[in-house]
mmCIF file with all atom_site columns, C-alpha atoms in Angstrom:
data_model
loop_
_atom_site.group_PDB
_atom_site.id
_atom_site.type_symbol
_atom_site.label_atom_id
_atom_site.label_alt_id
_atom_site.label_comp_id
_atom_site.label_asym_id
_atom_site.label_entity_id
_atom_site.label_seq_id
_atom_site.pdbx_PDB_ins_code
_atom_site.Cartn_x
_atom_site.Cartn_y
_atom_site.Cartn_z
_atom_site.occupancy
_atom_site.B_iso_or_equiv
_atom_site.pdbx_formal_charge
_atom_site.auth_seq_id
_atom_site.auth_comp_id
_atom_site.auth_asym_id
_atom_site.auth_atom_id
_atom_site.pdbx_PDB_model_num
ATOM 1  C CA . UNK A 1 1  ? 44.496 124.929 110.324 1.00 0.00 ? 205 UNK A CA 1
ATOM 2  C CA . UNK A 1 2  ? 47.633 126.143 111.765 1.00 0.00 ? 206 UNK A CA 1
ATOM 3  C CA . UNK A 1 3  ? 50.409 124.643 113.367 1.00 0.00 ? 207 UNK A CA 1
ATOM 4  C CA . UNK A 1 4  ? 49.675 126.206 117.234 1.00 0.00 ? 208 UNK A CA 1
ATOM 5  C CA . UNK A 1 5  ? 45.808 124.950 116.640 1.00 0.00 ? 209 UNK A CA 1
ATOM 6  C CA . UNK A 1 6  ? 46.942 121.292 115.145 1.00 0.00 ? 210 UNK A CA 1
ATOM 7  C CA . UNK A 1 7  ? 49.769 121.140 118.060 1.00 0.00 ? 211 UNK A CA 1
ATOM 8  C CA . UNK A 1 8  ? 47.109 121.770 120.266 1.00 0.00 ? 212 UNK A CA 1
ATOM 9  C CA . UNK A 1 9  ? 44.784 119.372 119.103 1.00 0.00 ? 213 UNK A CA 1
ATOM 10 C CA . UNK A 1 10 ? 47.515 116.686 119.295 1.00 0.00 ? 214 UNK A CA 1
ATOM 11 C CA . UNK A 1 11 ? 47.921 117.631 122.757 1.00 0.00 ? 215 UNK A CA 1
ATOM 12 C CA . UNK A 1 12 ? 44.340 117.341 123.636 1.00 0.00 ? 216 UNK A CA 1
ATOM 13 C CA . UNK A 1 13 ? 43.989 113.621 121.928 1.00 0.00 ? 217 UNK A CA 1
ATOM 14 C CA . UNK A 1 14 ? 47.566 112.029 123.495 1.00 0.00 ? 218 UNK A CA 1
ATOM 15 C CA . UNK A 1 15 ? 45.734 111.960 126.777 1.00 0.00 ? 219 UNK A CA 1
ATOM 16 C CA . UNK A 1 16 ? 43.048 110.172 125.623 1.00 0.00 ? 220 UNK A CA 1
ATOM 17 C CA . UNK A 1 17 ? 42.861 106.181 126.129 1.00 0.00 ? 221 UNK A CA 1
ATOM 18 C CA . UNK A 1 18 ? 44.101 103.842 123.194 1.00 0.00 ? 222 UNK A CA 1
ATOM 19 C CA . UNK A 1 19 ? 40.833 103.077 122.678 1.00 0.00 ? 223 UNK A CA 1
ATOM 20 C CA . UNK A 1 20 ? 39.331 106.823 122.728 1.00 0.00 ? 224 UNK A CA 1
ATOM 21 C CA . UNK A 1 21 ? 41.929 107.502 120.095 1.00 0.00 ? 225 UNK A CA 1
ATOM 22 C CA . UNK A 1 22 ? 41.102 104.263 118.104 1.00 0.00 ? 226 UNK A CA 1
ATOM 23 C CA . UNK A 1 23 ? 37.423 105.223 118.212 1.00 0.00 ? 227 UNK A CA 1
ATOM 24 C CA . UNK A 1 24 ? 37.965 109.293 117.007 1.00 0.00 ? 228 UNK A CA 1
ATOM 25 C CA . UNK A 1 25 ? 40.303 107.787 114.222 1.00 0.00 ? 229 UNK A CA 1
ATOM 26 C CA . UNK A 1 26 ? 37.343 105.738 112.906 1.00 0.00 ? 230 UNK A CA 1
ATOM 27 C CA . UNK A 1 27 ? 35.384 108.899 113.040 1.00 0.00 ? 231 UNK A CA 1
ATOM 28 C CA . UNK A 1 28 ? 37.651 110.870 111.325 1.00 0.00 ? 232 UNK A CA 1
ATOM 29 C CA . UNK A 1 29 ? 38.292 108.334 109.047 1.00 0.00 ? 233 UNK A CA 1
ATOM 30 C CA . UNK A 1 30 ? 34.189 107.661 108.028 1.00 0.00 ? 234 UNK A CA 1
ATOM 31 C CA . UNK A 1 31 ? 34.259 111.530 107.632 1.00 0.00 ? 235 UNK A CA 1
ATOM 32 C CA . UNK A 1 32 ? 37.272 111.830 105.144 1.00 0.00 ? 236 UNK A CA 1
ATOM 33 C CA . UNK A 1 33 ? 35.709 108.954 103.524 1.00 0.00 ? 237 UNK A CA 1
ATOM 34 C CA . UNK A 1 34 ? 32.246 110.533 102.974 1.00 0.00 ? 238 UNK A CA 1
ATOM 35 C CA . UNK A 1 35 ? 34.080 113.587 101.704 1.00 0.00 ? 239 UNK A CA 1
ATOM 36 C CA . UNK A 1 36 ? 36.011 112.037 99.274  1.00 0.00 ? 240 UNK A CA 1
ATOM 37 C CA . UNK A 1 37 ? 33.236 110.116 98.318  1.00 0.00 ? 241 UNK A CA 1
ATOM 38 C CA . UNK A 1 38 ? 31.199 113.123 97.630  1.00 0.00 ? 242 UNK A CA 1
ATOM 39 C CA . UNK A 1 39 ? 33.792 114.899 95.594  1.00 0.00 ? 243 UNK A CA 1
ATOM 40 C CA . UNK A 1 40 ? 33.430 114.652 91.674  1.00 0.00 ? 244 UNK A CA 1
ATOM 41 C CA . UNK A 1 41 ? 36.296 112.842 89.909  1.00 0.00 ? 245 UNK A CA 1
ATOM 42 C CA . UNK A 1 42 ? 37.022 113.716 86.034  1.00 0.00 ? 246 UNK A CA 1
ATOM 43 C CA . UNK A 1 43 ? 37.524 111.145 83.852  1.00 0.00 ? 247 UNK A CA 1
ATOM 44 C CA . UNK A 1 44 ? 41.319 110.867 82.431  1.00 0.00 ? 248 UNK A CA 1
ATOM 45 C CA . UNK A 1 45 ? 41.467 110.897 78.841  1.00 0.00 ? 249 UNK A CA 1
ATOM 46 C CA . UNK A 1 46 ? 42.133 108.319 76.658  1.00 0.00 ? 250 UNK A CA 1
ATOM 47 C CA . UNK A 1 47 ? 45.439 107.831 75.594  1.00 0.00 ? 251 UNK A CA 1
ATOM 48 C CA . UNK A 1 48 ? 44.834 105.516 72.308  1.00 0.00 ? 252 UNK A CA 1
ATOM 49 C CA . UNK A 1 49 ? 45.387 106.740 69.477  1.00 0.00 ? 253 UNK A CA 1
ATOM 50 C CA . UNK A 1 50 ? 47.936 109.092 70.503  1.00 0.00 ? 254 UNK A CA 1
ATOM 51 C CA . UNK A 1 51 ? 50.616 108.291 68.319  1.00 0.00 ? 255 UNK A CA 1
ATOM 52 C CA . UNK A 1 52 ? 48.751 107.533 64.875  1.00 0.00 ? 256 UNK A CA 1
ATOM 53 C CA . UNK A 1 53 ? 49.743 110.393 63.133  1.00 0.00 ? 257 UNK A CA 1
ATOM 54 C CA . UNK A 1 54 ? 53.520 109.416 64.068  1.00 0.00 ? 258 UNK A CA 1
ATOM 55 C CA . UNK A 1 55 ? 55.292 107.601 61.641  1.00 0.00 ? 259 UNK A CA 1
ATOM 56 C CA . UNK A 1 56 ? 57.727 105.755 62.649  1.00 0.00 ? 260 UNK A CA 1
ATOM 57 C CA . UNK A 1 57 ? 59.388 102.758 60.978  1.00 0.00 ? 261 UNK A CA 1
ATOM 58 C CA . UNK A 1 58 ? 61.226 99.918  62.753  1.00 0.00 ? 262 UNK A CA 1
ATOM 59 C CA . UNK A 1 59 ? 64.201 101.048 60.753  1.00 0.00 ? 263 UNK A CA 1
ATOM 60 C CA . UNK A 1 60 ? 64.347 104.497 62.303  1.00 0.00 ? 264 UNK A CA 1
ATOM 61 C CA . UNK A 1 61 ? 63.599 102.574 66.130  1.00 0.00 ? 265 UNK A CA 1
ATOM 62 C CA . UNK A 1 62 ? 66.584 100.296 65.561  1.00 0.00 ? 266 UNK A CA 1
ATOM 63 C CA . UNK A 1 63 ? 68.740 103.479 64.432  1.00 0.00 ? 267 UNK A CA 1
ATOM 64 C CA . UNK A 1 64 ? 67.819 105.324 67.429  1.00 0.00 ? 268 UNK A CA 1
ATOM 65 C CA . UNK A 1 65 ? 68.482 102.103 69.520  1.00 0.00 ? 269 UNK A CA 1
ATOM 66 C CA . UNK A 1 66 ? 72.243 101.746 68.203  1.00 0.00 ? 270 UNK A CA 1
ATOM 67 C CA . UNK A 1 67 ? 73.098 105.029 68.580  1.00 0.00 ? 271 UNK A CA 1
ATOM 68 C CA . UNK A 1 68 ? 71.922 105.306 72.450  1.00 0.00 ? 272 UNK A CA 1
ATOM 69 C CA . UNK A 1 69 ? 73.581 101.792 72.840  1.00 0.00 ? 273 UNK A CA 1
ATOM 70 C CA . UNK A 1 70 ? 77.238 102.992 70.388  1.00 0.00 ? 274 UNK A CA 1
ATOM 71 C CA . UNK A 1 71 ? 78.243 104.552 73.629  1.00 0.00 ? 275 UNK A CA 1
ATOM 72 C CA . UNK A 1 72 ? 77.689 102.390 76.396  1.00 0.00 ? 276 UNK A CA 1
ATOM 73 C CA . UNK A 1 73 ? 79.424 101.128 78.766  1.00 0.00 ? 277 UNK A CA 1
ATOM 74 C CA . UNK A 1 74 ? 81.830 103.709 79.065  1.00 0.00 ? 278 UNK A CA 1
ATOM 75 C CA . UNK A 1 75 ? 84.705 103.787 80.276  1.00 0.00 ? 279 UNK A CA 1
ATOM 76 C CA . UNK A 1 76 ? 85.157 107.102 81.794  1.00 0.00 ? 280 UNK A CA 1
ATOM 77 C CA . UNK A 1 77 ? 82.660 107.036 84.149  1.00 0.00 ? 281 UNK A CA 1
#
């Protein structure tokens, strides 16, 4: 929809009631919901097991953790 059709659309619905608009927001609302409900959803993949092959040794952690850490604070920032 474009922007002259959705401007007048909001046009047309400001002068209805509160309650007119409360009512066509449930409507609109029970619609979205039945399409979204309708709509088929893929599953997300599994992330375990994503980093078995990886071998990493606390060692090599606590390495990389002192030399992000060497650095900081600084003082030239």
């Amino acid at each position: 929809m474009d922007q002259p059709h959705l401007d007048a659309l909001v046009a047309q619905v400001t002068k209805l009631s509160a309650l007119e608009r409360i009512r066509l927001v449930e409507r609109v609302m029970a619609t979205l919901e039945q399409e979204f409900a309708s709509e088929t959803h893929t599953p997300r993949r599994s992330l375990y097991g994503l980093w078995q092959d990886v071998d990493i040794s606390a060692e090599e952690i606590d390495e990389a953790r002192h030399e992000m850490w060497d650095r900081f604070p600084r003082e030239d920032i």
